[in-house]
Coordinates of C-alpha atoms in Angstrom, one line a residue:
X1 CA -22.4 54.2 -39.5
X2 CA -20.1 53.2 -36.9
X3 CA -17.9 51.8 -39.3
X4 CA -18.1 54.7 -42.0
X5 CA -17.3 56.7 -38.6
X6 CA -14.0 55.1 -38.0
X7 CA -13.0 55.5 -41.5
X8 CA -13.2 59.3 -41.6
X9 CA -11.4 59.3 -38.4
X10 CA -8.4 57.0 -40.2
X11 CA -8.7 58.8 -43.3
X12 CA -7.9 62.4 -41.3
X13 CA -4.8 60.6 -39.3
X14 CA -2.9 59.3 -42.3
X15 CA -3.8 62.9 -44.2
X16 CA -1.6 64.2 -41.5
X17 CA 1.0 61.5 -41.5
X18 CA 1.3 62.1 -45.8
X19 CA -0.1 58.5 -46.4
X20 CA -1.7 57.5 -49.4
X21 CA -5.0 55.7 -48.9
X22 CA -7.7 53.6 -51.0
X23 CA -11.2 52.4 -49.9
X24 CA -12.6 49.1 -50.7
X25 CA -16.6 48.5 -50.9
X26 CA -17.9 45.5 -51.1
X27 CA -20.5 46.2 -53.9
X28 CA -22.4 43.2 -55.3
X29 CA -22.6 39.8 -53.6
X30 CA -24.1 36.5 -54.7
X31 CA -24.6 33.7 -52.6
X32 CA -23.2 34.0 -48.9
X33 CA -20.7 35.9 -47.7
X34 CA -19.4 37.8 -44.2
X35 CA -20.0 40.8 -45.5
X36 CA -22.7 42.2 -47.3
X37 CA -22.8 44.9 -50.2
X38 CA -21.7 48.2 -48.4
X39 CA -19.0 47.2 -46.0
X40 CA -16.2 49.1 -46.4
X41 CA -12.2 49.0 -45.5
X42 CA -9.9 52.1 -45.7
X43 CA -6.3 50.8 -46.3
X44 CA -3.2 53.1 -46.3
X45 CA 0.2 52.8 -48.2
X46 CA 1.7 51.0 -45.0
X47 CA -1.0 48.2 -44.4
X48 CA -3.0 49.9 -41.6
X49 CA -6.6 48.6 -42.3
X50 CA -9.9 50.5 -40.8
X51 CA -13.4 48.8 -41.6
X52 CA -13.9 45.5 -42.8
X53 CA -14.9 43.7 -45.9
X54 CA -14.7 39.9 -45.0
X55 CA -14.3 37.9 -41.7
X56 CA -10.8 38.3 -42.1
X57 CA -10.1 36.0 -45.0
X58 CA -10.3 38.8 -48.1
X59 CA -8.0 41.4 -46.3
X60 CA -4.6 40.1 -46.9
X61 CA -4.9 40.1 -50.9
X62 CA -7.2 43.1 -50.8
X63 CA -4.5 45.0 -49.3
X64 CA -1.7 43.7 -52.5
X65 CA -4.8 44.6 -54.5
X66 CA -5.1 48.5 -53.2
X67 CA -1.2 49.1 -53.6
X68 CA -1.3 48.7 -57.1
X69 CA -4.9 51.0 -56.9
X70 CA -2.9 53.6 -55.3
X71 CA 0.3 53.1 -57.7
X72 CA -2.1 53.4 -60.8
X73 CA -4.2 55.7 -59.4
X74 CA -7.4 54.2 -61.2
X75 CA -10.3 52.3 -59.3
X76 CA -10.1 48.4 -59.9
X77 CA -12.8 45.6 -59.5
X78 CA -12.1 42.3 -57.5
X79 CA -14.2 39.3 -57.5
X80 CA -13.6 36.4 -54.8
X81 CA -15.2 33.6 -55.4
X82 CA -15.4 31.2 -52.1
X83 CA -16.8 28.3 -54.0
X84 CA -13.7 28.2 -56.3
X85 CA -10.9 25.5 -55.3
X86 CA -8.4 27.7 -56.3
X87 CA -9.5 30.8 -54.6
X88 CA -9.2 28.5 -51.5
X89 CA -5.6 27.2 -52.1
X90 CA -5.0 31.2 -52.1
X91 CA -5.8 31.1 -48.6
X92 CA -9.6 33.4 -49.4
X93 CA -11.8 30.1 -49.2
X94 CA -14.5 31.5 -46.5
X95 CA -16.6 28.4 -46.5
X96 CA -19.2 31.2 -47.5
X97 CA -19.8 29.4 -50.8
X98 CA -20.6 32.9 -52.6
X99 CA -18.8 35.1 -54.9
X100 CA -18.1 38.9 -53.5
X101 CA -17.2 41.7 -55.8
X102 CA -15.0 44.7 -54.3
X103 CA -14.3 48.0 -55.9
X104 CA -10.8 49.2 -54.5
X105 CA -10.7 53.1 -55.3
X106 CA -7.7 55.5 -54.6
X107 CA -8.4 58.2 -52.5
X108 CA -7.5 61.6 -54.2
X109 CA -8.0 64.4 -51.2
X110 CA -8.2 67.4 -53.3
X111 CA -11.5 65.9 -55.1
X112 CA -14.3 67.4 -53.7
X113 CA -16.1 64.2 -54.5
X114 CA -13.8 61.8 -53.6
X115 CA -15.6 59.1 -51.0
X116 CA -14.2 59.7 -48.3
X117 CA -15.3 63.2 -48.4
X118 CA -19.0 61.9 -49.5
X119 CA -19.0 59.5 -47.0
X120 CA -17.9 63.1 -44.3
X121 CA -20.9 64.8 -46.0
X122 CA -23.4 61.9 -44.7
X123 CA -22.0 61.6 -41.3
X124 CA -22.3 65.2 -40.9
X125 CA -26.0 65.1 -40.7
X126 CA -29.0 63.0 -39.3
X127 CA -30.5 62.6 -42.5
X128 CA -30.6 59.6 -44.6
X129 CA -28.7 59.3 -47.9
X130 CA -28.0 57.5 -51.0
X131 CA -24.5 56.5 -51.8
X132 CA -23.9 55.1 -56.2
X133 CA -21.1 52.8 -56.8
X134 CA -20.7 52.4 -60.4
X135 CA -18.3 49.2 -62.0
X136 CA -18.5 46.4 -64.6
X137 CA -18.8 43.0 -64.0
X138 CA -18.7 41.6 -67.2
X139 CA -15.4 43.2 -68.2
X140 CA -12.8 43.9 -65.5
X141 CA -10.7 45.2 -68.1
X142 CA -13.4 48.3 -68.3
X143 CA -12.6 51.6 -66.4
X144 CA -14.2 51.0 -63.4
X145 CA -15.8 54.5 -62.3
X146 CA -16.5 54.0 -58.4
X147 CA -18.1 56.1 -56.5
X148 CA -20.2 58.5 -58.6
X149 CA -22.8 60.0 -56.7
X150 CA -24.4 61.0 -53.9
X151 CA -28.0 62.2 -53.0
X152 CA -28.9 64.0 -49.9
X153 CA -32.0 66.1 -48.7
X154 CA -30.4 68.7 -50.1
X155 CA -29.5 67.8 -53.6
X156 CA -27.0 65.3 -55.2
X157 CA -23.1 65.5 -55.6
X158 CA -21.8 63.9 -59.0
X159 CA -19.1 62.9 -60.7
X160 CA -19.4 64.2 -64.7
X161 CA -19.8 61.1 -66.5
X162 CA -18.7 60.5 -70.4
X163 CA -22.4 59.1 -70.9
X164 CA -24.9 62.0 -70.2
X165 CA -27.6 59.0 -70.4
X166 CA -26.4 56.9 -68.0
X167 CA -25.7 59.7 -65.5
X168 CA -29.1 60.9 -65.8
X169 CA -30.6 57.5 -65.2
X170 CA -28.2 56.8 -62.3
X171 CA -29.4 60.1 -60.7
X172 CA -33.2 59.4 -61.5
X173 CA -32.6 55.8 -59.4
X174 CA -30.6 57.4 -56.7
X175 CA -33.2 59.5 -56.2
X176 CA -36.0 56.6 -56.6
X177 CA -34.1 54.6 -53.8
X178 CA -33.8 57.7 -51.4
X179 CA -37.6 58.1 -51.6
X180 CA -38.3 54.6 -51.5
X181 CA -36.0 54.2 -48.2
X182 CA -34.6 50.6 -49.7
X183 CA -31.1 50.0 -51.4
X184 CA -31.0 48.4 -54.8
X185 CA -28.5 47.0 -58.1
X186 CA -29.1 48.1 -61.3
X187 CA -27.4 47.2 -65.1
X188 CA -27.6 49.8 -67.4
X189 CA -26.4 49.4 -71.5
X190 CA -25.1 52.2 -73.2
X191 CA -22.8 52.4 -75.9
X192 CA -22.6 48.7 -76.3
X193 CA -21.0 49.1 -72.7
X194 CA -22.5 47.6 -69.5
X195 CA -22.5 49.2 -66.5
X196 CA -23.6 48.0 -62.7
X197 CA -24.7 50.5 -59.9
X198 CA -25.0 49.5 -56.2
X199 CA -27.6 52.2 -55.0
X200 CA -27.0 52.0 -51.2
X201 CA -29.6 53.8 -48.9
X202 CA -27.1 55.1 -45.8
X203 CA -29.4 55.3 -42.8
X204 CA -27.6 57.2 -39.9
X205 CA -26.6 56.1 -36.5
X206 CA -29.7 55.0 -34.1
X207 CA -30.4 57.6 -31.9
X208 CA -31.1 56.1 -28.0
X209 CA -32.6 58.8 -25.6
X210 CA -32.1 56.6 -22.4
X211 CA -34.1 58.6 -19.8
X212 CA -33.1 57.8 -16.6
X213 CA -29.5 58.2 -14.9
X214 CA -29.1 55.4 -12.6
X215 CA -26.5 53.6 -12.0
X216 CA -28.3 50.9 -14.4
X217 CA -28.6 53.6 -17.5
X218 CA -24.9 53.7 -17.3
X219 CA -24.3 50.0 -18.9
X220 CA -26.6 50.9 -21.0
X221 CA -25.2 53.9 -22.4
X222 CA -21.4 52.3 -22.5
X223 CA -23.4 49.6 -24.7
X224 CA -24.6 51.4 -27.3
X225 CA -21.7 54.0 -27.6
X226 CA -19.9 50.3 -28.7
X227 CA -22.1 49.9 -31.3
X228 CA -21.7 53.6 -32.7
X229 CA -24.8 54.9 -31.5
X230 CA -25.8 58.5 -30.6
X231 CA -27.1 58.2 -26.7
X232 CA -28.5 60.8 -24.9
X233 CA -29.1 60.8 -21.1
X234 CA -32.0 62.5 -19.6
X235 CA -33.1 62.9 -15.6
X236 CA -34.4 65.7 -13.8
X237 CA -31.7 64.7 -10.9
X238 CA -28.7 66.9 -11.6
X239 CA -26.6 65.2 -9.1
X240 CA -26.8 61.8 -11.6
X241 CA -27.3 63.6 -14.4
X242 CA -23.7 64.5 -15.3
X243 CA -21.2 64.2 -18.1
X244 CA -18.4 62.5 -15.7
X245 CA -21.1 59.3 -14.8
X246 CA -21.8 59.3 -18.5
X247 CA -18.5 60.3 -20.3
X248 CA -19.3 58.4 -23.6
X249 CA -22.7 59.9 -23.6
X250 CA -23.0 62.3 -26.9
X251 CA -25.1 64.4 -24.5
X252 CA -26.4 64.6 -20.7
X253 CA -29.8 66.6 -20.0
X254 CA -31.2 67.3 -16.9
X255 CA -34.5 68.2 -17.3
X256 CA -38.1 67.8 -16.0
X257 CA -40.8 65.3 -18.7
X258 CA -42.4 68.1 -20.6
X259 CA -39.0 69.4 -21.2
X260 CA -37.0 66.7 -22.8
X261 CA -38.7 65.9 -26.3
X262 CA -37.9 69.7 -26.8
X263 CA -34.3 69.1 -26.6
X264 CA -34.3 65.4 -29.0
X265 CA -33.9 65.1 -32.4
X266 CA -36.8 62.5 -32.9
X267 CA -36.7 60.6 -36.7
X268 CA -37.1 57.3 -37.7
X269 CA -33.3 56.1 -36.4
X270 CA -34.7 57.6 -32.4
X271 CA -35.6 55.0 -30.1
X272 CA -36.5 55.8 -25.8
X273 CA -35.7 53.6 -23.0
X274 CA -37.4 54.5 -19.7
X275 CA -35.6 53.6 -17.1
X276 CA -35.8 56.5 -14.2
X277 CA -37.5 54.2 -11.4
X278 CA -39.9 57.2 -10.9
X279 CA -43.4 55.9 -12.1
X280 CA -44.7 59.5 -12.8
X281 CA -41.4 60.8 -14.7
X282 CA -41.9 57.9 -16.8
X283 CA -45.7 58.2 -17.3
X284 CA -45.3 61.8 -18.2
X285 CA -42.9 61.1 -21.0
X286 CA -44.5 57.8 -22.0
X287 CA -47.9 60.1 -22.7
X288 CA -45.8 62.5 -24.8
X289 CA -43.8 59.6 -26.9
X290 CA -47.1 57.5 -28.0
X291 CA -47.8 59.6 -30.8
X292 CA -44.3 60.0 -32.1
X293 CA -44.2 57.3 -34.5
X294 CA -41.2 56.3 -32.5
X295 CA -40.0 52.6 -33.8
X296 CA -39.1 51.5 -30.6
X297 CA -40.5 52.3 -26.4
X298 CA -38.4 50.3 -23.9
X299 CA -40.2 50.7 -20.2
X300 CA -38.0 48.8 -17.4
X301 CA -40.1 47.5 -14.9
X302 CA -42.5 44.6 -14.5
X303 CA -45.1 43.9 -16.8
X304 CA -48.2 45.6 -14.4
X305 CA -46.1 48.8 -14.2
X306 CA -46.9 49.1 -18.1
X307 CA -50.6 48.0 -17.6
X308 CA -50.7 50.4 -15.0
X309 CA -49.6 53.4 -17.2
X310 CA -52.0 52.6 -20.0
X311 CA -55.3 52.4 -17.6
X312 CA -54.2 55.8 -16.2
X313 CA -54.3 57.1 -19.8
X314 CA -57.1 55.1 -20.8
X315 CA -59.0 57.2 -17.9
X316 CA -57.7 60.2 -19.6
X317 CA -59.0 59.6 -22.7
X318 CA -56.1 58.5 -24.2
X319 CA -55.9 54.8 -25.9
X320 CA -52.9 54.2 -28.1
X321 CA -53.8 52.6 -31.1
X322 CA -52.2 49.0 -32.0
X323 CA -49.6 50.3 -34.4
X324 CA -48.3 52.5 -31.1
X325 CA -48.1 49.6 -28.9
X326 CA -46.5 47.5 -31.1
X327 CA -43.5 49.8 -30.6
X328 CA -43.8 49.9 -26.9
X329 CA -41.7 46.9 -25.3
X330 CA -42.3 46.4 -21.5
X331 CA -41.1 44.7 -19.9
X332 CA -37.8 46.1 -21.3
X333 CA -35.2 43.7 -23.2
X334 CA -35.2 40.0 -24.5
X335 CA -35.4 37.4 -22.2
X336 CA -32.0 35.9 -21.7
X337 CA -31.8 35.6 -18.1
X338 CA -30.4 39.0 -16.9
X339 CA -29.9 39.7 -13.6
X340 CA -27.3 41.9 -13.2
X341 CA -27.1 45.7 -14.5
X342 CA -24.8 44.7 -17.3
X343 CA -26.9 41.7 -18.4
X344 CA -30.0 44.0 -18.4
X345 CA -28.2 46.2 -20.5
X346 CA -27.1 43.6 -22.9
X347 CA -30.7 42.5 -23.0
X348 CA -32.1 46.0 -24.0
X349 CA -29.2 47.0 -26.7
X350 CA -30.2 43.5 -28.2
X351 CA -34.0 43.8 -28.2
X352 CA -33.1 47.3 -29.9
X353 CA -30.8 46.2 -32.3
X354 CA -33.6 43.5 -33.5
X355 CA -36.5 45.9 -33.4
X356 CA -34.5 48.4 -35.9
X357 CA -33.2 45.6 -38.0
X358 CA -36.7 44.0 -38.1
X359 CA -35.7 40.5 -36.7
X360 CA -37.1 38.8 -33.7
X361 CA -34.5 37.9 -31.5
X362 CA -34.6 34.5 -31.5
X363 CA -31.4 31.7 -32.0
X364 CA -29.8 31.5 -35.3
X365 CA -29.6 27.9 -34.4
X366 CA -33.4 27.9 -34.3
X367 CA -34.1 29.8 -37.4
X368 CA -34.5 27.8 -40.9
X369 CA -33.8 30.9 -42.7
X370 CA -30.3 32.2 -44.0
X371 CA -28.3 35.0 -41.7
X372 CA -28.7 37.1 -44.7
X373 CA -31.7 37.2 -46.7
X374 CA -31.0 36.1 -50.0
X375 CA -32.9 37.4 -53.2
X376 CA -30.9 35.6 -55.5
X377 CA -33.0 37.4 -59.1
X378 CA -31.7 38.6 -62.1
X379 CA -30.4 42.0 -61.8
X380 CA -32.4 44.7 -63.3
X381 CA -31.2 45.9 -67.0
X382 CA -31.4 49.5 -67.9
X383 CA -31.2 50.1 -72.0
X384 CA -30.3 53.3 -72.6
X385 CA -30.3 55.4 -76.0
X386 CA -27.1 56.1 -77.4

């Protein structure tokens, strides 16, 4: 989101400096690359490049590639292929040993569904949402239709496609992949034409309430504003409490236990960190969060604080089930050998980061798996009725 985040914010300075603009996706990927399906790169008439679609490697040619887009005003379709000698003498060889396809699309801003302006209509709510890129591989030559739809809570926003079929198929998946919660590729036939969709599921930003201001939540807070996230800061001490000790904070609470859950968004992208050094503050919220469904519970302190907390509530009556404690982490953070406030930040934004992504934390070195998952299958083919 960060990224989708930095390209609004490009798209709104060149508007004003009378710049053209085009936005490349990386749609379909087979084999490894950088970059997987959904990175994106806004490029204006005079080079500036937001975003990213490769380590580096892709941008120079992508760029010669979205000057001619925005000469010919039509969407185009670019497939590297990092296995290819020749695509290595070109200076793109990534030592990925995949082959990434890019749509490059002008940006036209008095389209109400241009992408940019879809991609302004996610960011501007917590909600998830499903993004359709629609192009042909198997004929580059093909008008490549782009960005084509989007699906929110609220209903879709579609482009008017020639084939009434296919855009009623693409909106029945889009939909499908929304409730679902999971991306997906899709091949549709009609009119002896082939079509492929990247159905991307756009999840928004993670959410972390850090509840504590100490001099330690601050790291903490600087950390995750890097990484795009909304952070919120909550203690009932008003003198630490304050926008100046937390100016990248997207907001700064001061308010008693039973009176911050009423103030926090709470959905799936929402994770806590405790972190106020006052056993009972933390115990009061820690009873309210258990049965929140929250995906992540950081609680900084040793490991007998925690136990401690759960045999008060245990005397209460209260015994979280094992699908809550799996999503309570104390002590707080992966074990990298932090000492300092900064390291013990870096620790927790990491354990966070692997919790949401659904990794464990451990050395790439160490794992036998690929960096990516790869479910190299046969993409799904759609017939449709003429």
């Amino acid at each position: 989101m960060k990224e989708i985040q930095a390209i609004i914010q490009a798209f709104e300075e060149a508007q004003q400096q009378g710049k053209q603009t085009a936005l490349a996706t990386v749609v379909h990927v087979q084999g490894s690359s950088y970059r997987r399906p959904g990175a994106r790169m806004l490029i204006t008439q005079d080079g500036q490049l937001t975003g990213a679609i490769s380590g580096g490697c892709l941008e120079g040619d992508a760029l010669r590639k979205a000057l001619l887009v925005m000469a010919q005003q039509q969407p185009m379709l670019v497939t590297y292929d990092t296995t290819d000698e020749d695509d290595a003498k070109l200076g793109v060889g990534l030592g990925c040993e995949g082959i990434i396809h890019i749509v490059i699309e002008p940006i036209v801003p008095g389209r109400p569904d241009n992408p940019i302006q879809l991609l302004k209509d996610i960011n501007a709510q917590r909600q998830h949402a499903v993004l359709v890129m629609l192009f042909s591989l198997n004929d580059r030559r093909e008008v490549q239709p782009g960005t084509c739809l989007l699906q929110l809570p609220g209903g879709t926003v579609s482009a008017r496609l020639s084939n009434e079929a296919l855009q009623k198929a693409i909106a029945t998946d889009a939909k499908t992949a929304f409730i679902n919660q999971v991306s997906a590729t899709k091949t549709y036939v009609a009119e002896g034409k082939q079509f492929t969709a990247f159905i991307e599921l756009i999840k928004p930003a993670v959410s972390v309430v850090i509840i504590g201001a100490g001099n330690d939540a601050i790291p903490v807070a600087q950390m995750a504003h890097v990484l795009g996230w909304q952070v919120t800061v909550a203690d009932g001490r008003p003198a630490y409490a304050t926008a100046a000790r937390f100016p990248t904070a997207t907001r700064v609470l001061v308010a008693k236990p039973d009176q911050v859950i009423e103030q926090v968004t709470v959905d799936a992208q929402t994770v806590f960190v405790l972190m106020t050094h006052n056993y009972n503050y933390d115990l009061k919220l820690f009873r309210q969060l258990l049965n929140r469904g929250l995906p992540y519970i950081g609680m900084l302190g040793p490991r007998k604080k925690l136990v401690r907390m759960l045999d008060e509530l245990k005397a209460e009556g209260i015994e979280p089930t094992p699908a809550q404690m799996a999503a309570v982490f104390g002590p707080v953070g992966l074990n990298i050998g932090a000492e300092n406030a900064e390291e013990i930040a870096l620790s927790i934004v990491a354990e966070i980061k692997a919790v949401i992504a659904g990794r464990t934390g451990e050395s790439l070195r160490n794992s036998a798996d690929t960096i990516h998952p790869r479910v190299e299958k046969e993409i799904e083919e759609v017939k449709l009725g003429d």
